[in-house]
PDB file of C-alpha atoms in Angstrom:
ATOM      1  CA  ASN A  26      47.669 -32.339  72.550  1.00 66.00           C
ATOM      2  CA  ALA A  27      46.903 -29.154  74.492  1.00 78.00           C
ATOM      3  CA  GLY A  28      45.498 -30.833  77.648  1.00 94.00           C
ATOM      4  CA  VAL A  29      43.020 -28.609  79.505  1.00 96.00           C
ATOM      5  CA  THR A  30      42.523 -25.131  78.081  1.00 97.00           C
ATOM      6  CA  GLN A  31      40.775 -22.339  79.965  1.00 97.00           C
ATOM      7  CA  THR A  32      39.682 -19.012  78.546  1.00 97.00           C
ATOM      8  CA  PRO A  33      39.943 -16.200  79.335  1.00 97.00           C
ATOM      9  CA  LYS A  34      43.048 -16.027  81.555  1.00 97.00           C
ATOM     10  CA  PHE A  35      41.962 -12.753  83.148  1.00 97.00           C
ATOM     11  CA  GLN A  36      38.575 -11.084  83.458  1.00 97.00           C
ATOM     12  CA  VAL A  37      37.149  -8.074  85.268  1.00 97.00           C
ATOM     13  CA  LEU A  38      33.389  -7.915  85.755  1.00 97.00           C
ATOM     14  CA  LYS A  39      31.057  -5.407  87.293  1.00 97.00           C
ATOM     15  CA  THR A  40      28.671  -6.561  89.996  1.00 98.00           C
ATOM     16  CA  GLY A  41      25.559  -8.038  88.434  1.00 97.00           C
ATOM     17  CA  GLN A  42      27.126  -8.910  85.089  1.00 97.00           C
ATOM     18  CA  SER A  43      27.063 -12.455  83.788  1.00 96.00           C
ATOM     19  CA  MET A  44      29.749 -14.338  81.950  1.00 96.00           C
ATOM     20  CA  THR A  45      30.907 -17.804  80.959  1.00 98.00           C
ATOM     21  CA  LEU A  46      34.306 -19.277  81.733  1.00 98.00           C
ATOM     22  CA  GLN A  47      35.315 -21.743  79.065  1.00 98.00           C
ATOM     23  CA  CYS A  48      37.048 -25.077  79.630  1.00 98.00           C
ATOM     24  CA  ALA A  49      38.024 -27.565  76.947  1.00 98.00           C
ATOM     25  CA  GLN A  50      40.024 -30.783  77.076  1.00 97.00           C
ATOM     26  CA  ASP A  51      41.372 -32.882  74.224  1.00 96.00           C
ATOM     27  CA  MET A  52      42.192 -36.053  76.156  1.00 94.00           C
ATOM     28  CA  ASN A  53      38.733 -37.662  75.815  1.00 93.00           C
ATOM     29  CA  HIS A  54      38.345 -37.674  79.603  1.00 93.00           C
ATOM     30  CA  GLU A  55      34.958 -38.557  81.056  1.00 93.00           C
ATOM     31  CA  TYR A  56      35.296 -36.474  84.208  1.00 94.00           C
ATOM     32  CA  MET A  57      35.522 -32.700  84.338  1.00 95.00           C
ATOM     33  CA  SER A  58      35.265 -30.318  87.266  1.00 96.00           C
ATOM     34  CA  TRP A  59      35.488 -26.678  88.287  1.00 97.00           C
ATOM     35  CA  TYR A  60      37.246 -25.277  91.352  1.00 97.00           C
ATOM     36  CA  ARG A  61      37.784 -21.869  92.845  1.00 97.00           C
ATOM     37  CA  GLN A  62      40.815 -20.868  94.857  1.00 96.00           C
ATOM     38  CA  ASP A  63      40.807 -17.839  97.113  1.00 94.00           C
ATOM     39  CA  PRO A  64      44.086 -16.295  98.345  1.00 87.00           C
ATOM     40  CA  GLY A  65      45.949 -18.550 100.763  1.00 83.00           C
ATOM     41  CA  MET A  66      43.320 -21.270 100.523  1.00 86.00           C
ATOM     42  CA  GLY A  67      43.023 -24.686  99.000  1.00 89.00           C
ATOM     43  CA  LEU A  68      40.813 -25.363  95.995  1.00 93.00           C
ATOM     44  CA  ARG A  69      37.090 -25.761  96.526  1.00 95.00           C
ATOM     45  CA  LEU A  70      34.916 -27.828  94.211  1.00 94.00           C
ATOM     46  CA  ILE A  71      32.110 -25.886  92.489  1.00 97.00           C
ATOM     47  CA  HIS A  72      30.549 -28.364  90.064  1.00 97.00           C
ATOM     48  CA  TYR A  73      31.631 -31.584  88.424  1.00 95.00           C
ATOM     49  CA  SER A  74      30.559 -33.885  85.600  1.00 95.00           C
ATOM     50  CA  VAL A  75      31.042 -37.609  85.086  1.00 92.00           C
ATOM     51  CA  GLY A  76      30.100 -37.497  81.421  1.00 93.00           C
ATOM     52  CA  ALA A  77      28.200 -35.631  78.740  1.00 94.00           C
ATOM     53  CA  GLY A  78      24.752 -34.664  79.974  1.00 95.00           C
ATOM     54  CA  ILE A  79      25.548 -35.390  83.639  1.00 94.00           C
ATOM     55  CA  THR A  80      26.506 -32.722  86.167  1.00 96.00           C
ATOM     56  CA  ASP A  81      26.411 -32.435  89.938  1.00 95.00           C
ATOM     57  CA  GLN A  82      27.082 -29.879  92.645  1.00 95.00           C
ATOM     58  CA  GLY A  83      30.267 -29.646  94.614  1.00 93.00           C
ATOM     59  CA  GLU A  84      31.100 -27.824  97.830  1.00 92.00           C
ATOM     60  CA  VAL A  85      30.303 -24.260  96.723  1.00 96.00           C
ATOM     61  CA  PRO A  86      27.794 -24.342  93.820  1.00 97.00           C
ATOM     62  CA  ASN A  87      25.686 -21.274  94.615  1.00 96.00           C
ATOM     63  CA  GLY A  88      25.859 -18.561  91.963  1.00 96.00           C
ATOM     64  CA  TYR A  89      27.244 -20.869  89.286  1.00 97.00           C
ATOM     65  CA  ASN A  90      25.703 -23.006  86.553  1.00 97.00           C
ATOM     66  CA  VAL A  91      27.270 -25.674  84.374  1.00 97.00           C
ATOM     67  CA  SER A  92      26.286 -27.886  81.487  1.00 96.00           C
ATOM     68  CA  ARG A  93      28.097 -30.662  79.645  1.00 97.00           C
ATOM     69  CA  SER A  94      26.774 -31.064  76.130  1.00 97.00           C
ATOM     70  CA  THR A  95      29.978 -32.630  74.772  1.00 96.00           C
ATOM     71  CA  THR A  96      32.811 -34.685  76.253  1.00 96.00           C
ATOM     72  CA  GLU A  97      35.311 -31.950  75.448  1.00 97.00           C
ATOM     73  CA  ASP A  98      33.679 -28.842  76.896  1.00 97.00           C
ATOM     74  CA  PHE A  99      32.528 -27.877  80.379  1.00 98.00           C
ATOM     75  CA  PRO A 100      31.637 -24.164  80.618  1.00 98.00           C
ATOM     76  CA  LEU A 101      31.020 -22.431  83.954  1.00 98.00           C
ATOM     77  CA  ARG A 102      28.434 -19.657  83.997  1.00 98.00           C
ATOM     78  CA  LEU A 103      28.262 -16.880  86.539  1.00 97.00           C
ATOM     79  CA  LEU A 104      24.658 -15.733  86.556  1.00 92.00           C
ATOM     80  CA  SER A 105      25.006 -12.409  88.381  1.00 96.00           C
ATOM     81  CA  ALA A 106      28.563 -11.702  89.455  1.00 97.00           C
ATOM     82  CA  ALA A 107      29.240 -10.642  93.049  1.00 97.00           C
ATOM     83  CA  PRO A 108      32.478  -9.386  94.664  1.00 96.00           C
ATOM     84  CA  SER A 109      32.546 -12.610  96.707  1.00 96.00           C
ATOM     85  CA  GLN A 110      33.141 -14.477  93.448  1.00 97.00           C
ATOM     86  CA  THR A 111      36.488 -12.762  92.959  1.00 97.00           C
ATOM     87  CA  SER A 112      38.848 -15.729  92.795  1.00 97.00           C
ATOM     88  CA  VAL A 113      41.025 -17.890  90.582  1.00 97.00           C
ATOM     89  CA  TYR A 114      39.042 -20.571  88.802  1.00 98.00           C
ATOM     90  CA  PHE A 115      40.524 -23.878  87.714  1.00 98.00           C
ATOM     91  CA  CYS A 116      39.067 -26.513  85.458  1.00 97.00           C
ATOM     92  CA  ALA A 117      40.252 -30.129  85.579  1.00 96.00           C
ATOM     93  CA  SER A 118      39.657 -33.386  83.747  1.00 95.00           C
ATOM     94  CA  SER A 119      40.406 -37.019  84.473  1.00 92.00           C
ATOM     95  CA  ASN A 120      39.683 -40.487  83.197  1.00 87.00           C
ATOM     96  CA  PHE A 121      37.221 -42.980  84.603  1.00 76.00           C
ATOM     97  CA  GLY A 122      38.781 -44.906  87.498  1.00 70.00           C
ATOM     98  CA  ASN A 123      41.872 -42.682  87.557  1.00 66.00           C
ATOM     99  CA  THR A 124      42.280 -40.004  90.177  1.00 70.00           C
ATOM    100  CA  GLU A 125      45.122 -38.295  88.309  1.00 87.00           C
ATOM    101  CA  ALA A 126      43.461 -35.057  87.257  1.00 92.00           C
ATOM    102  CA  PHE A 127      44.881 -32.572  84.769  1.00 94.00           C
ATOM    103  CA  PHE A 128      44.319 -28.902  85.488  1.00 96.00           C
ATOM    104  CA  GLY A 129      44.088 -25.865  83.278  1.00 96.00           C
ATOM    105  CA  GLN A 130      46.151 -22.730  83.859  1.00 95.00           C
ATOM    106  CA  GLY A 131      43.303 -20.954  85.593  1.00 97.00           C
ATOM    107  CA  THR A 132      41.131 -17.869  85.067  1.00 97.00           C
ATOM    108  CA  ARG A 133      41.723 -14.936  87.389  1.00 97.00           C
ATOM    109  CA  LEU A 134      38.372 -13.221  87.898  1.00 97.00           C
ATOM    110  CA  THR A 135      37.847  -9.897  89.624  1.00 97.00           C
ATOM    111  CA  VAL A 136      34.352  -8.596  90.357  1.00 97.00           C
ATOM    112  CA  VAL A 137      34.150  -4.908  91.195  1.00 97.00           C
TER     113      VAL A 137
ATOM    114  CA  LEU B  18      35.247 -38.331 101.468  1.00 62.00           C
ATOM    115  CA  ALA B  19      37.828 -38.605 104.220  1.00 67.00           C
ATOM    116  CA  LYS B  20      39.036 -35.413 105.862  1.00 86.00           C
ATOM    117  CA  THR B  21      42.784 -34.827 105.816  1.00 92.00           C
ATOM    118  CA  THR B  22      45.083 -32.922 108.157  1.00 94.00           C
ATOM    119  CA  GLN B  23      48.527 -31.656 107.128  1.00 96.00           C
ATOM    120  CA  PRO B  24      51.016 -29.170 108.563  1.00 97.00           C
ATOM    121  CA  ILE B  25      50.311 -25.680 107.283  1.00 95.00           C
ATOM    122  CA  SER B  26      53.937 -24.987 106.404  1.00 97.00           C
ATOM    123  CA  MET B  27      57.420 -26.516 106.390  1.00 97.00           C
ATOM    124  CA  ASP B  28      60.903 -25.152 105.782  1.00 97.00           C
ATOM    125  CA  SER B  29      63.839 -27.030 104.320  1.00 97.00           C
ATOM    126  CA  TYR B  30      67.227 -26.467 102.685  1.00 97.00           C
ATOM    127  CA  GLU B  31      68.430 -27.527  99.294  1.00 97.00           C
ATOM    128  CA  GLY B  32      69.686 -31.104  99.179  1.00 97.00           C
ATOM    129  CA  GLN B  33      67.691 -32.271 102.180  1.00 97.00           C
ATOM    130  CA  GLU B  34      65.003 -34.949 102.186  1.00 97.00           C
ATOM    131  CA  VAL B  35      61.564 -33.597 103.053  1.00 98.00           C
ATOM    132  CA  ASN B  36      58.781 -35.688 104.560  1.00 98.00           C
ATOM    133  CA  ILE B  37      55.246 -34.313 104.689  1.00 98.00           C
ATOM    134  CA  THR B  38      52.780 -36.328 106.736  1.00 97.00           C
ATOM    135  CA  CYS B  39      49.047 -36.339 106.183  1.00 97.00           C
ATOM    136  CA  SER B  40      46.526 -37.682 108.681  1.00 96.00           C
ATOM    137  CA  HIS B  41      43.304 -39.282 107.405  1.00 94.00           C
ATOM    138  CA  ASN B  42      41.761 -41.180 110.304  1.00 92.00           C
ATOM    139  CA  ASN B  43      38.442 -41.993 108.613  1.00 90.00           C
ATOM    140  CA  ILE B  44      39.806 -43.323 105.346  1.00 91.00           C
ATOM    141  CA  ALA B  45      37.474 -45.871 103.727  1.00 90.00           C
ATOM    142  CA  THR B  46      38.500 -49.338 102.601  1.00 90.00           C
ATOM    143  CA  ASN B  47      38.374 -48.453  98.909  1.00 87.00           C
ATOM    144  CA  ASP B  48      40.047 -45.036  99.174  1.00 89.00           C
ATOM    145  CA  TYR B  49      43.317 -44.270  97.447  1.00 91.00           C
ATOM    146  CA  ILE B  50      45.687 -41.563  98.700  1.00 93.00           C
ATOM    147  CA  THR B  51      46.795 -38.964  96.173  1.00 93.00           C
ATOM    148  CA  TRP B  52      49.229 -36.049  96.399  1.00 96.00           C
ATOM    149  CA  TYR B  53      49.256 -32.921  94.262  1.00 96.00           C
ATOM    150  CA  GLN B  54      51.788 -30.098  93.934  1.00 97.00           C
ATOM    151  CA  GLN B  55      50.845 -26.510  93.162  1.00 97.00           C
ATOM    152  CA  PHE B  56      53.166 -23.679  92.168  1.00 96.00           C
ATOM    153  CA  PRO B  57      52.010 -20.052  92.443  1.00 90.00           C
ATOM    154  CA  SER B  58      49.639 -18.998  89.674  1.00 88.00           C
ATOM    155  CA  GLN B  59      49.379 -22.544  88.302  1.00 94.00           C
ATOM    156  CA  GLY B  60      46.901 -25.374  88.596  1.00 95.00           C
ATOM    157  CA  PRO B  61      47.759 -28.373  90.786  1.00 95.00           C
ATOM    158  CA  ARG B  62      49.860 -31.159  89.310  1.00 95.00           C
ATOM    159  CA  PHE B  63      49.541 -34.847  90.202  1.00 94.00           C
ATOM    160  CA  ILE B  64      52.611 -36.219  91.992  1.00 96.00           C
ATOM    161  CA  ILE B  65      51.870 -39.707  93.256  1.00 95.00           C
ATOM    162  CA  GLN B  66      49.101 -42.063  94.341  1.00 93.00           C
ATOM    163  CA  GLY B  67      49.024 -45.161  96.519  1.00 93.00           C
ATOM    164  CA  TYR B  68      46.810 -47.575  98.407  1.00 93.00           C
ATOM    165  CA  LYS B  69      49.143 -49.270 100.872  1.00 91.00           C
ATOM    166  CA  THR B  70      52.825 -49.815 101.775  1.00 91.00           C
ATOM    167  CA  LYS B  71      55.194 -47.874  99.519  1.00 96.00           C
ATOM    168  CA  VAL B  72      54.994 -46.328  96.079  1.00 96.00           C
ATOM    169  CA  THR B  73      57.904 -44.653  94.322  1.00 96.00           C
ATOM    170  CA  ASN B  74      58.165 -42.732  91.075  1.00 95.00           C
ATOM    171  CA  GLU B  75      60.715 -40.408  89.533  1.00 93.00           C
ATOM    172  CA  VAL B  76      59.517 -37.477  91.645  1.00 92.00           C
ATOM    173  CA  ALA B  77      58.649 -38.791  95.115  1.00 97.00           C
ATOM    174  CA  SER B  78      57.892 -41.713  97.389  1.00 97.00           C
ATOM    175  CA  LEU B  79      54.690 -42.341  99.280  1.00 98.00           C
ATOM    176  CA  PHE B  80      54.708 -44.339 102.501  1.00 97.00           C
ATOM    177  CA  ILE B  81      51.438 -45.722 103.864  1.00 97.00           C
ATOM    178  CA  PRO B  82      51.382 -47.705 107.146  1.00 96.00           C
ATOM    179  CA  ALA B  83      49.282 -50.806 107.565  1.00 95.00           C
ATOM    180  CA  ASP B  84      46.371 -49.010 109.271  1.00 95.00           C
ATOM    181  CA  ARG B  85      46.301 -46.438 106.392  1.00 95.00           C
ATOM    182  CA  LYS B  86      45.289 -43.655 108.809  1.00 95.00           C
ATOM    183  CA  SER B  87      48.198 -41.525 107.668  1.00 96.00           C
ATOM    184  CA  SER B  88      50.593 -41.223 104.760  1.00 97.00           C
ATOM    185  CA  THR B  89      53.946 -39.559 104.206  1.00 98.00           C
ATOM    186  CA  LEU B  90      55.113 -37.902 101.019  1.00 98.00           C
ATOM    187  CA  SER B  91      58.898 -38.032 100.751  1.00 98.00           C
ATOM    188  CA  LEU B  92      60.790 -35.683  98.441  1.00 97.00           C
ATOM    189  CA  PRO B  93      64.453 -36.675  98.090  1.00 94.00           C
ATOM    190  CA  ARG B  94      67.129 -33.980  97.884  1.00 93.00           C
ATOM    191  CA  VAL B  95      64.854 -30.994  97.373  1.00 97.00           C
ATOM    192  CA  SER B  96      65.854 -28.000  95.295  1.00 96.00           C
ATOM    193  CA  LEU B  97      64.581 -24.415  95.198  1.00 97.00           C
ATOM    194  CA  SER B  98      62.159 -25.449  92.446  1.00 96.00           C
ATOM    195  CA  ASP B  99      60.346 -27.762  94.881  1.00 97.00           C
ATOM    196  CA  THR B 100      59.011 -24.727  96.737  1.00 97.00           C
ATOM    197  CA  ALA B 101      55.257 -25.171  96.349  1.00 97.00           C
ATOM    198  CA  VAL B 102      52.060 -26.147  98.150  1.00 97.00           C
ATOM    199  CA  TYR B 103      51.503 -29.888  98.543  1.00 98.00           C
ATOM    200  CA  TYR B 104      48.019 -31.329  98.935  1.00 96.00           C
ATOM    201  CA  CYS B 105      47.029 -34.727 100.263  1.00 95.00           C
ATOM    202  CA  LEU B 106      43.678 -36.070  98.981  1.00 93.00           C
ATOM    203  CA  VAL B 107      41.854 -39.195 100.007  1.00 91.00           C
ATOM    204  CA  GLY B 108      39.071 -40.952  98.183  1.00 84.00           C
ATOM    205  CA  ALA B 109      39.186 -38.676  95.163  1.00 73.00           C
ATOM    206  CA  GLN B 110      36.837 -40.165  92.620  1.00 72.00           C
ATOM    207  CA  GLY B 111      34.793 -39.275  89.603  1.00 67.00           C
ATOM    208  CA  GLY B 112      36.537 -35.976  89.130  1.00 76.00           C
ATOM    209  CA  LYS B 113      35.397 -34.949  92.580  1.00 85.00           C
ATOM    210  CA  LEU B 114      38.582 -33.796  94.288  1.00 88.00           C
ATOM    211  CA  ILE B 115      38.239 -32.322  97.770  1.00 87.00           C
ATOM    212  CA  PHE B 116      41.298 -30.277  98.711  1.00 89.00           C
ATOM    213  CA  GLY B 117      42.375 -29.312 102.201  1.00 87.00           C
ATOM    214  CA  GLN B 118      44.567 -26.307 102.942  1.00 88.00           C
ATOM    215  CA  GLY B 119      47.758 -28.094 101.932  1.00 94.00           C
ATOM    216  CA  THR B 120      51.332 -27.753 103.172  1.00 97.00           C
ATOM    217  CA  GLU B 121      53.365 -24.792 101.984  1.00 97.00           C
ATOM    218  CA  LEU B 122      56.940 -26.015 101.540  1.00 98.00           C
ATOM    219  CA  SER B 123      59.674 -23.418 101.400  1.00 98.00           C
ATOM    220  CA  VAL B 124      63.120 -24.587 100.246  1.00 97.00           C
ATOM    221  CA  LYS B 125      65.998 -22.269 101.079  1.00 97.00           C
ATOM    222  CA  PRO B 126      69.479 -22.163  99.558  1.00 95.00           C
TER     223      PRO B 126
END
């Protein structure tokens, strides 16, 4: 039981490039979500999903796309990377009716 | 989702009890109060959750007064390894967690 797995752990992108951050969970959780954390700040919600095929925007969705084709996976796509998207990205999952969320180890993204 | 207010930082010494208070004046009737802990370079970790009065687990206690407009996380006999950022969340639901800035706790020897 690996919990929530994020890949890659580190990534450097050039401005304008696109990429996908991967998130997978093996706990059969209905809810999954993506957050970004800038230095010295709390986490901010990007997108979330309450089940396969259902996604919604969070606090800071611009520049990011998500899809949820399976219960296990919730990839985050950066369409055209910008330096303002330099951050640490965390993925989380939780069960229906339970606010205890489990977080991945994070992806540290730098856009130059 | 209710907005929360916490102290930005707190200092303590090993062996002391630490109480971190969170204000959430516009908490809704159905909202639970949840606390997370985050170490540097790691994702947040669930500590405790409550609705009213007192909840205790092996890590911490959570005190919630009758009006539920605030809550206090109590960490007994802290050690250096309790140095972390602590977040108070209210009304977290459906995977939609809204974090504030949190309280940075520094435990000194």
